[in-house]
Amino acid sequence: MNPCKDDPEVFSQDIIARARKLNSSLLADAMDGANTMSYDISPVAQGYQMVGAAVTVSMKPGDNLFLHEAIYKGAPGYVLVADGKGHTKNAYMGELMAVAAEALGLEGIVIDGLVRDCSDLQKLDLPIFAKGFVPNGPYKEGPGQLNSPVSCGGVFVQPGDLIVGDDDGVTVVPKHMIEAVFQKAEKKQAYEEKRLKEIAAFKEDRRNGRSERTIEPSWLKEKIKPFL
Protein backbone atom coordinates (compact mmCIF):
# COMPACT_ATOMS: atom_id res chain seq x y z
CA MET A 1 0.00 0.00 0.00
CA ASN A 2 1.48 3.30 -1.08
CA PRO A 3 1.44 5.52 2.04
CA CYS A 4 1.78 8.92 0.37
CA LYS A 5 1.48 10.65 -2.98
CA ASP A 6 2.08 14.27 -3.92
CA ASP A 7 -0.59 16.74 -2.88
CA PRO A 8 -2.75 18.20 -5.68
CA GLU A 9 -2.44 21.84 -6.69
CA VAL A 10 -4.39 24.43 -4.73
CA PHE A 11 -7.02 26.40 -6.62
CA SER A 12 -6.53 29.88 -8.03
CA GLN A 13 -7.89 32.84 -6.10
CA ASP A 14 -10.50 33.31 -8.84
CA ILE A 15 -11.93 29.82 -8.33
CA ILE A 16 -11.90 30.23 -4.55
CA ALA A 17 -13.63 33.62 -4.77
CA ARG A 18 -16.34 32.30 -7.10
CA ALA A 19 -16.92 29.28 -4.86
CA ARG A 20 -17.27 31.50 -1.79
CA LYS A 21 -20.01 33.52 -3.51
CA LEU A 22 -21.99 30.30 -3.96
CA ASN A 23 -22.92 27.64 -1.40
CA SER A 24 -23.23 23.88 -1.07
CA SER A 25 -26.90 23.88 -2.09
CA LEU A 26 -26.46 25.90 -5.28
CA LEU A 27 -23.57 23.66 -6.31
CA ALA A 28 -25.61 20.54 -5.52
CA ASP A 29 -28.49 21.82 -7.66
CA ALA A 30 -26.07 22.56 -10.49
CA MET A 31 -25.11 18.86 -10.45
CA ASP A 32 -28.74 17.67 -10.15
CA GLY A 33 -28.17 16.50 -6.59
CA ALA A 34 -25.05 14.47 -7.31
CA ASN A 35 -21.86 14.67 -5.26
CA THR A 36 -23.57 15.80 -2.06
CA MET A 37 -22.44 14.04 1.10
CA SER A 38 -25.07 12.35 3.25
CA TYR A 39 -26.98 14.43 5.79
CA ASP A 40 -25.14 12.94 8.76
CA ILE A 41 -21.85 14.52 7.65
CA SER A 42 -22.70 17.75 9.42
CA PRO A 43 -20.82 20.77 10.77
CA VAL A 44 -19.47 20.63 14.31
CA ALA A 45 -20.21 24.38 14.59
CA GLN A 46 -22.57 26.60 12.62
CA GLY A 47 -21.66 29.69 10.62
CA TYR A 48 -18.55 28.53 8.76
CA GLN A 49 -17.90 28.26 5.04
CA MET A 50 -15.27 25.77 3.91
CA VAL A 51 -13.70 25.95 0.44
CA GLY A 52 -10.56 24.20 -0.77
CA ALA A 53 -8.90 21.45 -2.77
CA ALA A 54 -9.31 17.93 -1.43
CA VAL A 55 -6.43 16.04 0.09
CA THR A 56 -7.54 12.59 1.13
CA VAL A 57 -6.78 9.94 3.70
CA SER A 58 -8.13 6.42 3.95
CA MET A 59 -8.08 4.74 7.36
CA LYS A 60 -8.81 1.39 8.91
CA PRO A 61 -12.04 1.58 10.96
CA GLY A 62 -11.31 3.12 14.36
CA ASP A 63 -7.62 3.80 13.58
CA ASN A 64 -6.30 7.35 13.10
CA LEU A 65 -2.56 6.81 12.50
CA PHE A 66 -2.77 8.08 8.93
CA LEU A 67 -5.06 10.94 9.93
CA HIS A 68 -2.18 12.19 12.10
CA GLU A 69 0.15 11.96 9.10
CA ALA A 70 -2.33 13.80 6.87
CA ILE A 71 -2.91 16.60 9.37
CA TYR A 72 0.79 17.25 9.97
CA LYS A 73 1.31 17.51 6.21
CA GLY A 74 -1.55 20.04 6.06
CA ALA A 75 -1.26 23.46 4.44
CA PRO A 76 -3.46 26.41 3.44
CA GLY A 77 -5.69 25.88 0.43
CA TYR A 78 -6.57 22.29 1.30
CA VAL A 79 -9.56 20.54 2.84
CA LEU A 80 -8.70 17.18 4.41
CA VAL A 81 -11.27 14.52 3.47
CA ALA A 82 -10.99 11.41 5.65
CA ASP A 83 -12.58 8.07 4.80
CA GLY A 84 -13.28 6.59 8.22
CA LYS A 85 -15.54 3.89 6.74
CA GLY A 86 -18.49 5.33 8.68
CA HIS A 87 -17.10 3.77 11.86
CA THR A 88 -19.08 4.84 14.94
CA LYS A 89 -17.33 3.24 17.92
CA ASN A 90 -14.16 5.36 18.10
CA ALA A 91 -13.52 9.08 17.63
CA TYR A 92 -10.94 9.73 14.92
CA MET A 93 -9.96 13.19 16.16
CA GLY A 94 -10.17 15.49 19.16
CA GLU A 95 -8.92 18.87 20.31
CA LEU A 96 -5.15 18.30 19.93
CA MET A 97 -5.30 17.21 16.30
CA ALA A 98 -7.84 19.90 15.42
CA VAL A 99 -5.74 22.66 16.99
CA ALA A 100 -2.73 21.42 15.00
CA ALA A 101 -4.78 21.45 11.79
CA GLU A 102 -5.91 25.01 12.52
CA ALA A 103 -2.32 26.11 13.21
CA LEU A 104 -1.12 24.59 9.92
CA GLY A 105 -3.76 26.53 7.98
CA LEU A 106 -5.99 23.74 6.70
CA GLU A 107 -9.25 25.11 5.27
CA GLY A 108 -11.30 22.39 6.95
CA ILE A 109 -11.66 18.70 7.77
CA VAL A 110 -14.38 16.25 6.70
CA ILE A 111 -14.50 12.86 8.42
CA ASP A 112 -16.78 9.94 7.58
CA GLY A 113 -16.79 8.98 11.23
CA LEU A 114 -16.94 10.46 14.72
CA VAL A 115 -14.89 13.04 16.63
CA ARG A 116 -14.70 14.11 20.28
CA ASP A 117 -14.00 17.17 22.48
CA CYS A 118 -17.10 18.79 21.04
CA SER A 119 -17.05 22.09 22.94
CA ASP A 120 -13.34 22.58 22.21
CA LEU A 121 -13.76 21.94 18.48
CA GLN A 122 -16.61 24.44 18.34
CA LYS A 123 -14.29 27.22 19.56
CA LEU A 124 -11.78 26.80 16.73
CA ASP A 125 -11.52 28.85 13.56
CA LEU A 126 -11.58 25.61 11.58
CA PRO A 127 -14.62 24.11 9.83
CA ILE A 128 -15.01 20.46 10.85
CA PHE A 129 -17.65 18.10 9.48
CA ALA A 130 -18.28 14.66 10.97
CA LYS A 131 -21.01 12.11 11.70
CA GLY A 132 -21.18 12.99 15.40
CA PHE A 133 -19.38 12.60 18.71
CA VAL A 134 -18.24 9.79 20.99
CA PRO A 135 -15.83 9.83 23.99
CA ASN A 136 -13.97 6.66 23.00
CA GLY A 137 -10.54 7.27 21.47
CA PRO A 138 -8.97 5.61 18.39
CA TYR A 139 -6.19 3.12 17.74
CA LYS A 140 -2.90 4.11 16.10
CA GLU A 141 -1.76 0.97 14.32
CA GLY A 142 -2.44 1.55 10.60
CA PRO A 143 -2.46 0.81 7.77
CA GLY A 144 -3.82 3.69 5.69
CA GLN A 145 -3.24 5.68 2.55
CA LEU A 146 -2.84 9.34 1.61
CA ASN A 147 -4.09 11.04 -1.56
CA SER A 148 -5.86 8.14 -3.17
CA PRO A 149 -9.53 8.19 -4.25
CA VAL A 150 -11.84 7.73 -1.25
CA SER A 151 -15.52 7.49 -0.39
CA CYS A 152 -16.78 10.00 2.17
CA GLY A 153 -20.43 10.46 3.09
CA GLY A 154 -21.43 8.32 0.13
CA VAL A 155 -19.52 10.47 -2.38
CA PHE A 156 -16.47 9.51 -4.43
CA VAL A 157 -13.71 12.06 -3.79
CA GLN A 158 -10.44 12.38 -5.67
CA PRO A 159 -7.47 14.49 -4.57
CA GLY A 160 -7.84 17.93 -6.12
CA ASP A 161 -11.65 17.97 -6.22
CA LEU A 162 -13.29 21.16 -4.97
CA ILE A 163 -14.83 20.78 -1.51
CA VAL A 164 -17.46 23.28 -0.36
CA GLY A 165 -19.06 23.01 3.07
CA ASP A 166 -21.42 25.18 5.10
CA ASP A 167 -24.37 24.88 7.47
CA ASP A 168 -26.27 22.74 4.93
CA GLY A 169 -23.51 20.15 4.53
CA VAL A 170 -20.74 19.26 2.09
CA THR A 171 -20.75 19.22 -1.72
CA VAL A 172 -17.92 17.88 -3.87
CA VAL A 173 -17.28 19.36 -7.32
CA PRO A 174 -15.07 17.08 -9.44
CA LYS A 175 -12.12 19.12 -10.64
CA HIS A 176 -12.85 18.52 -14.34
CA MET A 177 -16.41 19.88 -13.89
CA ILE A 178 -15.70 23.08 -11.96
CA GLU A 179 -16.31 25.69 -14.67
CA ALA A 180 -19.48 24.05 -16.00
CA VAL A 181 -20.89 23.63 -12.48
CA PHE A 182 -20.02 27.20 -11.54
CA GLN A 183 -21.84 28.56 -14.58
CA LYS A 184 -25.01 26.61 -13.76
CA ALA A 185 -24.84 27.54 -10.07
CA GLU A 186 -24.28 31.22 -10.84
CA LYS A 187 -27.25 31.21 -13.22
CA LYS A 188 -29.48 29.72 -10.53
CA GLN A 189 -28.15 32.19 -7.97
CA ALA A 190 -29.10 35.07 -10.29
CA TYR A 191 -32.59 33.59 -10.70
CA GLU A 192 -33.03 33.25 -6.93
CA GLU A 193 -31.88 36.82 -6.35
CA LYS A 194 -34.42 38.01 -8.96
CA ARG A 195 -37.19 36.01 -7.27
CA LEU A 196 -36.33 37.45 -3.86
CA LYS A 197 -36.64 40.96 -5.29
CA GLU A 198 -40.03 40.06 -6.80
CA ILE A 199 -41.27 38.71 -3.47
CA ALA A 200 -39.98 41.79 -1.64
CA ALA A 201 -41.84 44.02 -4.12
CA PHE A 202 -45.01 41.96 -3.60
CA LYS A 203 -44.73 42.40 0.17
CA GLU A 204 -44.31 46.14 -0.30
CA ASP A 205 -47.39 46.28 -2.53
CA ARG A 206 -49.43 44.37 0.06
CA ARG A 207 -48.22 46.72 2.76
CA ASN A 208 -49.40 49.68 0.68
CA GLY A 209 -52.78 48.19 -0.16
CA ARG A 210 -51.95 47.17 -3.72
CA SER A 211 -52.61 43.61 -4.88
CA GLU A 212 -52.05 43.58 -8.66
CA ARG A 213 -48.66 41.88 -8.50
CA THR A 214 -48.32 38.08 -8.37
CA ILE A 215 -45.43 36.08 -6.95
CA GLU A 216 -46.25 32.77 -8.63
CA PRO A 217 -43.10 31.58 -10.45
CA SER A 218 -43.38 31.45 -14.23
CA TRP A 219 -42.64 27.72 -14.47
CA LEU A 220 -45.34 26.55 -12.04
CA LYS A 221 -48.43 26.59 -14.28
CA GLU A 222 -46.95 24.29 -16.92
CA LYS A 223 -45.50 21.90 -14.35
CA ILE A 224 -48.73 21.57 -12.36
CA LYS A 225 -51.12 21.53 -15.35
CA PRO A 226 -51.06 17.72 -15.99
CA PHE A 227 -52.20 17.10 -12.42
CA LEU A 228 -55.15 19.51 -12.36
Coordinates of C-alpha atoms in Angstrom, one line a residue:
M1 CA 0.0 0.0 0.0
N2 CA 1.5 3.3 -1.1
P3 CA 1.4 5.5 2.0
C4 CA 1.8 8.9 0.4
K5 CA 1.5 10.6 -3.0
D6 CA 2.1 14.3 -3.9
D7 CA -0.6 16.7 -2.9
P8 CA -2.7 18.2 -5.7
E9 CA -2.4 21.8 -6.7
V10 CA -4.4 24.4 -4.7
F11 CA -7.0 26.4 -6.6
S12 CA -6.5 29.9 -8.0
Q13 CA -7.9 32.8 -6.1
D14 CA -10.5 33.3 -8.8
I15 CA -11.9 29.8 -8.3
I16 CA -11.9 30.2 -4.6
A17 CA -13.6 33.6 -4.8
R18 CA -16.3 32.3 -7.1
A19 CA -16.9 29.3 -4.9
R20 CA -17.3 31.5 -1.8
K21 CA -20.0 33.5 -3.5
L22 CA -22.0 30.3 -4.0
N23 CA -22.9 27.6 -1.4
S24 CA -23.2 23.9 -1.1
S25 CA -26.9 23.9 -2.1
L26 CA -26.5 25.9 -5.3
L27 CA -23.6 23.7 -6.3
A28 CA -25.6 20.5 -5.5
D29 CA -28.5 21.8 -7.7
A30 CA -26.1 22.6 -10.5
M31 CA -25.1 18.9 -10.5
D32 CA -28.7 17.7 -10.2
G33 CA -28.2 16.5 -6.6
A34 CA -25.1 14.5 -7.3
N35 CA -21.9 14.7 -5.3
T36 CA -23.6 15.8 -2.1
M37 CA -22.4 14.0 1.1
S38 CA -25.1 12.4 3.2
Y39 CA -27.0 14.4 5.8
D40 CA -25.1 12.9 8.8
I41 CA -21.9 14.5 7.6
S42 CA -22.7 17.7 9.4
P43 CA -20.8 20.8 10.8
V44 CA -19.5 20.6 14.3
A45 CA -20.2 24.4 14.6
Q46 CA -22.6 26.6 12.6
G47 CA -21.7 29.7 10.6
Y48 CA -18.5 28.5 8.8
Q49 CA -17.9 28.3 5.0
M50 CA -15.3 25.8 3.9
V51 CA -13.7 25.9 0.4
G52 CA -10.6 24.2 -0.8
A53 CA -8.9 21.4 -2.8
A54 CA -9.3 17.9 -1.4
V55 CA -6.4 16.0 0.1
T56 CA -7.5 12.6 1.1
V57 CA -6.8 9.9 3.7
S58 CA -8.1 6.4 3.9
M59 CA -8.1 4.7 7.4
K60 CA -8.8 1.4 8.9
P61 CA -12.0 1.6 11.0
G62 CA -11.3 3.1 14.4
D63 CA -7.6 3.8 13.6
N64 CA -6.3 7.3 13.1
L65 CA -2.6 6.8 12.5
F66 CA -2.8 8.1 8.9
L67 CA -5.1 10.9 9.9
H68 CA -2.2 12.2 12.1
E69 CA 0.1 12.0 9.1
A70 CA -2.3 13.8 6.9
I71 CA -2.9 16.6 9.4
Y72 CA 0.8 17.3 10.0
K73 CA 1.3 17.5 6.2
G74 CA -1.5 20.0 6.1
A75 CA -1.3 23.5 4.4
P76 CA -3.5 26.4 3.4
G77 CA -5.7 25.9 0.4
Y78 CA -6.6 22.3 1.3
V79 CA -9.6 20.5 2.8
L80 CA -8.7 17.2 4.4
V81 CA -11.3 14.5 3.5
A82 CA -11.0 11.4 5.7
D83 CA -12.6 8.1 4.8
G84 CA -13.3 6.6 8.2
K85 CA -15.5 3.9 6.7
G86 CA -18.5 5.3 8.7
H87 CA -17.1 3.8 11.9
T88 CA -19.1 4.8 14.9
K89 CA -17.3 3.2 17.9
N90 CA -14.2 5.4 18.1
A91 CA -13.5 9.1 17.6
Y92 CA -10.9 9.7 14.9
M93 CA -10.0 13.2 16.2
G94 CA -10.2 15.5 19.2
E95 CA -8.9 18.9 20.3
L96 CA -5.2 18.3 19.9
M97 CA -5.3 17.2 16.3
A98 CA -7.8 19.9 15.4
V99 CA -5.7 22.7 17.0
A100 CA -2.7 21.4 15.0
A101 CA -4.8 21.5 11.8
E102 CA -5.9 25.0 12.5
A103 CA -2.3 26.1 13.2
L104 CA -1.1 24.6 9.9
G105 CA -3.8 26.5 8.0
L106 CA -6.0 23.7 6.7
E107 CA -9.3 25.1 5.3
G108 CA -11.3 22.4 6.9
I109 CA -11.7 18.7 7.8
V110 CA -14.4 16.3 6.7
I111 CA -14.5 12.9 8.4
D112 CA -16.8 9.9 7.6
G113 CA -16.8 9.0 11.2
L114 CA -16.9 10.5 14.7
V115 CA -14.9 13.0 16.6
R116 CA -14.7 14.1 20.3
D117 CA -14.0 17.2 22.5
C118 CA -17.1 18.8 21.0
S119 CA -17.0 22.1 22.9
D120 CA -13.3 22.6 22.2
L121 CA -13.8 21.9 18.5
Q122 CA -16.6 24.4 18.3
K123 CA -14.3 27.2 19.6
L124 CA -11.8 26.8 16.7
D125 CA -11.5 28.8 13.6
L126 CA -11.6 25.6 11.6
P127 CA -14.6 24.1 9.8
I128 CA -15.0 20.5 10.8
F129 CA -17.6 18.1 9.5
A130 CA -18.3 14.7 11.0
K131 CA -21.0 12.1 11.7
G132 CA -21.2 13.0 15.4
F133 CA -19.4 12.6 18.7
V134 CA -18.2 9.8 21.0
P135 CA -15.8 9.8 24.0
N136 CA -14.0 6.7 23.0
G137 CA -10.5 7.3 21.5
P138 CA -9.0 5.6 18.4
Y139 CA -6.2 3.1 17.7
K140 CA -2.9 4.1 16.1
E141 CA -1.8 1.0 14.3
G142 CA -2.4 1.6 10.6
P143 CA -2.5 0.8 7.8
G144 CA -3.8 3.7 5.7
Q145 CA -3.2 5.7 2.5
L146 CA -2.8 9.3 1.6
N147 CA -4.1 11.0 -1.6
S148 CA -5.9 8.1 -3.2
P149 CA -9.5 8.2 -4.3
V150 CA -11.8 7.7 -1.3
S151 CA -15.5 7.5 -0.4
C152 CA -16.8 10.0 2.2
G153 CA -20.4 10.5 3.1
G154 CA -21.4 8.3 0.1
V155 CA -19.5 10.5 -2.4
F156 CA -16.5 9.5 -4.4
V157 CA -13.7 12.1 -3.8
Q158 CA -10.4 12.4 -5.7
P159 CA -7.5 14.5 -4.6
G160 CA -7.8 17.9 -6.1
D161 CA -11.6 18.0 -6.2
L162 CA -13.3 21.2 -5.0
I163 CA -14.8 20.8 -1.5
V164 CA -17.5 23.3 -0.4
G165 CA -19.1 23.0 3.1
D166 CA -21.4 25.2 5.1
D167 CA -24.4 24.9 7.5
D168 CA -26.3 22.7 4.9
G169 CA -23.5 20.1 4.5
V170 CA -20.7 19.3 2.1
T171 CA -20.7 19.2 -1.7
V172 CA -17.9 17.9 -3.9
V173 CA -17.3 19.4 -7.3
P174 CA -15.1 17.1 -9.4
K175 CA -12.1 19.1 -10.6
H176 CA -12.9 18.5 -14.3
M177 CA -16.4 19.9 -13.9
I178 CA -15.7 23.1 -12.0
E179 CA -16.3 25.7 -14.7
A180 CA -19.5 24.1 -16.0
V181 CA -20.9 23.6 -12.5
F182 CA -20.0 27.2 -11.5
Q183 CA -21.8 28.6 -14.6
K184 CA -25.0 26.6 -13.8
A185 CA -24.8 27.5 -10.1
E186 CA -24.3 31.2 -10.8
K187 CA -27.2 31.2 -13.2
K188 CA -29.5 29.7 -10.5
Q189 CA -28.2 32.2 -8.0
A190 CA -29.1 35.1 -10.3
Y191 CA -32.6 33.6 -10.7
E192 CA -33.0 33.2 -6.9
E193 CA -31.9 36.8 -6.4
K194 CA -34.4 38.0 -9.0
R195 CA -37.2 36.0 -7.3
L196 CA -36.3 37.4 -3.9
K197 CA -36.6 41.0 -5.3
E198 CA -40.0 40.1 -6.8
I199 CA -41.3 38.7 -3.5
A200 CA -40.0 41.8 -1.6
A201 CA -41.8 44.0 -4.1
F202 CA -45.0 42.0 -3.6
K203 CA -44.7 42.4 0.2
E204 CA -44.3 46.1 -0.3
D205 CA -47.4 46.3 -2.5
R206 CA -49.4 44.4 0.1
R207 CA -48.2 46.7 2.8
N208 CA -49.4 49.7 0.7
G209 CA -52.8 48.2 -0.2
R210 CA -51.9 47.2 -3.7
S211 CA -52.6 43.6 -4.9
E212 CA -52.1 43.6 -8.7
R213 CA -48.7 41.9 -8.5
T214 CA -48.3 38.1 -8.4
I215 CA -45.4 36.1 -7.0
E216 CA -46.2 32.8 -8.6
P217 CA -43.1 31.6 -10.5
S218 CA -43.4 31.4 -14.2
W219 CA -42.6 27.7 -14.5
L220 CA -45.3 26.6 -12.0
K221 CA -48.4 26.6 -14.3
E222 CA -46.9 24.3 -16.9
K223 CA -45.5 21.9 -14.4
I224 CA -48.7 21.6 -12.4
K225 CA -51.1 21.5 -15.3
P226 CA -51.1 17.7 -16.0
F227 CA -52.2 17.1 -12.4
L228 CA -55.1 19.5 -12.4

